[in-house]
Amino acid sequence: MTLICIDPGHGGDQPGAVYGGLNEKDAALQISLMVVHTLKDAQIDVIMTRNDDVDISLPERCDISNKSDVDAFVSIHLNAADSKSAHGIETWKWHRSTSDFADKVQNALIESTDAEDRGVRLSSEFYVLRHTKAP
C-alpha cells in the first residue's frame, strides 16, 4: 500500500505569506485536509505533519516523514507577490532527484486546474528537500 506524507506549510507563529488578511498557514492546512480526503478516497494511506495550527520545526517535519518510511513527501505552500503577473503553480524537487514524482504532481495540478504552468523547479536549498528520504 502506498503511504504519502502531507506537510501543510508553516503553522503556529509562522504565518507564511500573508495576502489580503489570509495567512498561508491556514490556506495550506485547508488544502492539505482536502488532499488527504481525496487520497483516502483513492485508498491511499496518508500521514500529516500537522493537523491544526501548530508550529512544527523543519527537522520534525522531516523526522515524521522519514520515520514513517513514506513513498512520497508533499509540502503544500502558497506564495504572495506584489506583482499581478505572478501567478500559477510550481512544484519543487531536490536538485539531484531522479524521481519523476514532482513531474507527475505538476502535470496533474495543471491538468485539473488550468492554472499557469510555472514548471518543476530544482533546489538544493529547501530544508525538507535536503532532509527527507522520499521524493
XYZ file of N, CA and C in Angstrom:
405
model
N 0.858 -1.182 0.000
C 0.000 0.000 0.000
C 0.898 1.237 0.000
N 0.495 2.234 -0.717
C 1.225 3.496 -0.804
C 0.956 4.350 0.429
N 2.016 5.004 0.927
C 1.903 5.905 2.073
C 2.492 7.260 1.681
N 1.677 8.304 1.825
C 2.072 9.669 1.471
C 2.089 10.524 2.729
N 3.114 11.360 2.861
C 3.174 12.342 3.956
C 2.795 13.708 3.392
N 1.740 14.283 3.938
C 1.308 15.632 3.551
C 1.772 16.597 4.635
N 2.466 17.636 4.207
C 3.048 18.628 5.104
C 2.445 20.001 4.821
N 1.425 20.413 5.593
C 0.889 21.762 5.423
C 1.939 22.794 5.870
N 2.373 23.627 4.967
C 3.440 24.575 5.268
C 3.112 25.530 6.400
N 4.164 25.910 7.125
C 4.110 26.905 8.197
C 3.239 26.418 9.357
N 2.596 27.303 10.097
C 1.765 26.935 11.242
C 2.218 27.623 12.507
N 1.324 27.701 13.474
C 1.630 28.344 14.750
C 2.011 29.799 14.561
N 3.179 30.174 15.085
C 3.660 31.556 14.989
C 4.244 31.892 13.620
N 4.279 30.934 12.710
C 4.852 31.129 11.373
C 3.719 31.213 10.347
N 3.231 32.431 10.015
C 2.080 32.537 9.118
C 2.398 32.262 7.656
N 3.660 32.333 7.261
C 3.994 32.224 5.850
C 3.588 33.499 5.137
N 3.296 33.397 3.855
C 2.870 34.565 3.084
C 1.526 35.064 3.608
N 1.350 36.371 3.601
C 0.089 36.977 4.040
C -0.396 37.873 2.919
N -1.646 37.678 2.516
C -2.205 38.479 1.426
C -3.675 38.731 1.708
N -4.064 39.995 1.769
C -5.468 40.342 1.981
C -6.054 39.743 3.243
N -5.262 39.622 4.294
C -5.751 39.061 5.544
C -5.727 37.545 5.604
N -5.315 36.883 4.536
C -5.238 35.422 4.503
C -3.807 34.991 4.788
N -3.653 34.109 5.776
C -2.340 33.560 6.102
C -2.112 32.263 5.342
N -0.917 32.135 4.792
C -0.554 30.928 4.057
C -0.754 29.674 4.909
N -0.401 29.743 6.179
C -0.501 28.571 7.049
C -1.929 28.028 7.097
N -2.922 28.917 7.091
C -4.324 28.493 7.156
C -4.781 27.884 5.836
N -4.432 28.541 4.729
C -4.805 28.020 3.413
C -4.112 26.687 3.147
N -2.831 26.585 3.525
C -2.092 25.341 3.313
C -2.723 24.187 4.093
N -3.175 24.464 5.312
C -3.816 23.423 6.108
C -5.136 22.999 5.483
N -5.948 23.947 5.045
C -7.238 23.607 4.427
C -7.044 22.803 3.143
N -6.097 23.215 2.314
C -5.804 22.472 1.081
C -5.306 21.075 1.429
N -4.427 20.985 2.410
C -3.879 19.689 2.817
C -4.974 18.740 3.284
N -5.924 19.248 4.053
C -7.028 18.404 4.517
C -7.868 17.900 3.350
N -8.061 18.732 2.319
C -8.782 18.289 1.120
C -7.979 17.225 0.370
N -6.667 17.409 0.279
C -5.809 16.435 -0.384
C -5.861 15.098 0.357
N -5.789 15.142 1.676
C -5.857 13.919 2.478
C -7.171 13.192 2.219
N -8.264 13.925 2.202
C -9.577 13.323 1.940
C -9.589 12.643 0.562
N -9.064 13.318 -0.439
C -9.027 12.769 -1.795
C -8.153 11.517 -1.858
N -6.999 11.561 -1.221
C -6.110 10.395 -1.222
C -6.744 9.209 -0.503
N -7.368 9.464 0.619
C -8.013 8.373 1.356
C -9.156 7.761 0.545
N -9.890 8.594 -0.176
C -10.949 8.078 -1.053
C -10.375 7.173 -2.134
N -9.118 7.427 -2.520
C -8.440 6.615 -3.528
C -7.693 5.428 -2.901
N -7.987 5.149 -1.629
C -7.383 4.027 -0.902
C -5.867 4.178 -0.713
N -5.416 5.422 -0.569
C -4.009 5.706 -0.310
C -3.864 6.119 1.152
N -2.925 5.497 1.845
C -2.680 5.827 3.251
C -1.941 7.155 3.335
N -2.286 7.941 4.353
C -1.744 9.295 4.489
C -1.388 9.566 5.946
N -0.264 10.258 6.133
C 0.047 10.857 7.420
C 0.247 12.346 7.172
N 0.040 13.138 8.213
C 0.253 14.588 8.109
C 1.268 15.017 9.149
N 2.020 16.054 8.813
C 2.969 16.594 9.779
C 2.265 17.452 10.814
N 1.128 18.040 10.436
C 0.308 18.772 11.407
C -1.143 18.717 10.962
N -2.045 18.666 11.957
C -3.486 18.617 11.690
C -4.206 19.868 12.145
N -3.459 20.768 12.789
C -4.061 22.022 13.251
C -2.985 23.105 13.258
N -3.296 24.243 13.812
C -2.420 25.408 13.738
C -1.332 25.361 14.809
N -0.353 24.508 14.578
C 0.788 24.391 15.483
C 2.075 24.582 14.684
N 3.112 25.001 15.380
C 4.417 25.193 14.753
C 5.201 23.888 14.856
N 5.515 23.303 13.725
C 6.321 22.089 13.663
C 7.639 22.487 12.998
N 8.760 22.211 13.648
C 10.051 22.599 13.081
C 10.338 21.817 11.794
N 11.230 22.351 10.997
C 11.617 21.661 9.767
C 12.222 20.285 10.064
N 13.132 20.162 11.046
C 13.627 18.820 11.358
C 12.524 17.858 11.802
N 11.552 18.356 12.567
C 10.437 17.497 12.995
C 9.613 17.030 11.800
N 9.384 17.915 10.841
C 8.622 17.538 9.641
C 9.334 16.404 8.903
N 10.639 16.545 8.763
C 11.426 15.507 8.078
C 11.424 14.202 8.868
N 11.553 14.294 10.191
C 11.541 13.093 11.031
C 10.223 12.338 10.907
N 9.118 13.062 10.887
C 7.807 12.417 10.737
C 7.766 11.611 9.446
N 8.229 12.212 8.372
C 8.245 11.530 7.078
C 9.215 10.354 7.074
N 10.446 10.606 7.502
C 11.485 9.578 7.427
C 11.201 8.383 8.336
N 10.700 8.627 9.531
C 10.413 7.526 10.459
C 9.236 6.683 9.998
N 8.386 7.266 9.181
C 7.216 6.538 8.677
C 7.507 5.819 7.371
N 8.708 6.025 6.835
C 9.132 5.364 5.599
C 8.093 5.538 4.480
N 7.721 6.789 4.248
C 6.684 7.097 3.263
C 7.207 6.934 1.835
N 6.273 6.812 0.912
C 6.616 6.702 -0.507
C 6.781 8.065 -1.162
N 6.164 9.092 -0.577
C 6.277 10.453 -1.124
C 6.025 11.463 -0.013
N 6.702 12.590 -0.102
C 6.557 13.692 0.843
C 6.085 14.905 0.041
N 4.935 15.469 0.439
C 4.365 16.616 -0.265
C 4.171 17.751 0.736
N 4.927 18.834 0.548
C 4.804 20.014 1.400
C 4.029 21.066 0.625
N 2.907 21.499 1.172
C 2.000 22.393 0.462
C 2.207 23.826 0.923
N 2.479 24.689 -0.051
C 2.732 26.109 0.209
C 1.990 26.960 -0.807
N 1.777 28.222 -0.433
C 1.204 29.217 -1.334
C 2.079 30.453 -1.212
N 2.209 31.186 -2.274
C 3.040 32.383 -2.243
C 2.183 33.615 -2.481
N 2.714 34.749 -2.103
C 2.068 36.033 -2.390
C 3.115 36.934 -3.025
N 2.668 37.798 -3.919
C 3.587 38.721 -4.579
C 2.865 40.027 -4.851
N 3.616 41.103 -4.896
C 3.035 42.401 -5.220
C 2.633 42.492 -6.689
N 3.321 41.765 -7.537
C 3.073 41.811 -8.974
C 1.812 41.031 -9.342
N 0.911 41.662 -10.059
C -0.321 40.997 -10.511
C -0.020 39.917 -11.555
N 1.166 39.982 -12.179
C 1.507 38.999 -13.211
C 2.052 37.696 -12.610
N 2.329 37.684 -11.317
C 2.865 36.481 -10.676
C 1.704 35.570 -10.279
N 1.548 34.475 -10.998
C 0.508 33.502 -10.676
C 0.852 32.161 -11.316
N 0.200 31.131 -10.861
C 0.423 29.806 -11.422
C 0.869 28.815 -10.371
N 1.217 27.628 -10.854
C 1.608 26.524 -9.980
C 3.010 26.077 -10.345
N 3.815 25.860 -9.300
C 5.147 25.309 -9.497
C 5.362 24.211 -8.475
N 6.148 23.232 -8.844
C 6.468 22.110 -7.978
C 7.984 22.044 -7.867
N 8.467 21.874 -6.645
C 9.902 21.850 -6.394
C 10.342 20.437 -6.041
N 11.560 20.101 -6.461
C 12.153 18.829 -6.063
C 13.649 19.024 -5.823
N 14.238 18.072 -5.082
C 15.659 18.076 -4.773
C 16.435 18.058 -6.080
N 17.446 18.881 -6.176
C 18.165 19.071 -7.434
C 18.847 17.809 -7.949
N 19.070 16.828 -7.100
C 19.700 15.581 -7.538
C 18.707 14.434 -7.679
N 17.431 14.725 -7.524
C 16.416 13.674 -7.576
C 16.292 13.106 -8.980
N 16.166 11.800 -9.051
C 15.914 11.142 -10.333
C 14.452 10.703 -10.443
N 13.681 10.975 -9.409
C 12.269 10.602 -9.391
C 11.466 11.514 -10.318
N 10.444 10.945 -10.947
C 9.552 11.750 -11.786
C 8.273 12.123 -11.023
N 8.262 11.899 -9.698
C 7.077 12.189 -8.891
C 6.667 13.658 -9.008
N 7.612 14.583 -8.898
C 7.293 16.013 -8.985
C 6.680 16.359 -10.340
N 7.175 15.746 -11.394
C 6.616 15.991 -12.727
C 5.173 15.505 -12.808
N 4.903 14.361 -12.219
C 3.539 13.826 -12.222
C 2.596 14.721 -11.425
N 3.061 15.209 -10.271
C 2.249 16.111 -9.450
C 1.962 17.394 -10.227
N 3.000 17.988 -10.795
C 2.835 19.239 -11.541
C 1.859 19.060 -12.705
N 2.030 18.010 -13.478
C 1.147 17.772 -14.623
C -0.302 17.579 -14.192
N -0.519 16.845 -13.107
C -1.883 16.620 -12.622
C -2.510 17.919 -12.128
N -1.727 18.747 -11.435
C -2.254 20.019 -10.945
C -2.638 20.947 -12.107
N -1.798 21.024 -13.094
C -2.083 21.900 -14.234
C -3.302 21.387 -15.002
N -3.352 20.085 -15.208
C -4.474 19.496 -15.943
C -5.799 19.706 -15.219
N -5.794 19.602 -13.891
C -7.046 19.696 -13.150
C -7.453 21.133 -12.820
N -6.548 22.089 -12.952
C -6.876 23.471 -12.583
C -6.838 24.458 -13.735
N -6.157 24.110 -14.815
C -5.924 25.040 -15.930
C -5.146 26.279 -15.498
N -4.421 26.180 -14.391
C -3.591 27.295 -13.923
C -2.355 27.418 -14.807
N -1.692 28.559 -14.704
C -0.448 28.741 -15.457
C 0.590 27.746 -14.936
N 1.290 27.125 -15.863
C 2.301 26.127 -15.526
C 3.649 26.807 -15.324
N 4.074 26.934 -14.072
C 5.375 27.535 -13.752
C 6.477 26.479 -13.715
N 6.102 25.217 -13.940
C 7.077 24.151 -14.104
C 7.567 23.494 -12.830
N 8.372 22.466 -13.048
C 9.059 21.779 -11.964
C 10.416 22.444 -11.821
N 10.727 22.816 -10.606
C 11.971 23.539 -10.339
C 12.855 22.712 -9.419
N 14.144 22.903 -9.575
C 15.125 22.167 -8.787
C 15.713 23.064 -7.711
N 15.954 22.482 -6.540
C 16.539 23.249 -5.451
C 17.502 22.388 -4.639
N 18.563 23.020 -4.183
C 19.456 22.382 -3.218
C 19.333 23.081 -1.868
N 18.411 24.029 -1.777
C 18.304 24.886 -0.602
C 17.209 24.496 0.382
N 16.042 24.091 -0.087
C 14.922 23.851 0.821
C 15.241 22.715 1.793
N 15.121 22.999 3.073
C 15.480 22.049 4.121
C 14.765 20.717 3.942
N 13.459 20.758 3.718
C 12.710 19.499 3.641
C 13.094 18.679 2.415
N 13.544 19.309 1.367
C 14.004 18.557 0.206
C 15.351 17.895 0.481
N 16.182 18.557 1.260
C 17.510 18.014 1.602
C 17.428 16.886 2.610
N 16.424 16.911 3.489
C 16.452 16.008 4.641
C 15.328 14.976 4.682
N 14.512 14.887 3.654
C 13.551 13.780 3.596
C 14.073 12.737 2.626
N 13.802 11.479 2.949
C 14.277 10.380 2.102
C 13.371 10.158 0.889
N 12.092 10.440 1.047
C 11.121 10.173 -0.012
C 11.133 11.300 -1.057
N 10.737 10.984 -2.281
C 10.599 12.064 -3.279
C 9.510 13.037 -2.879
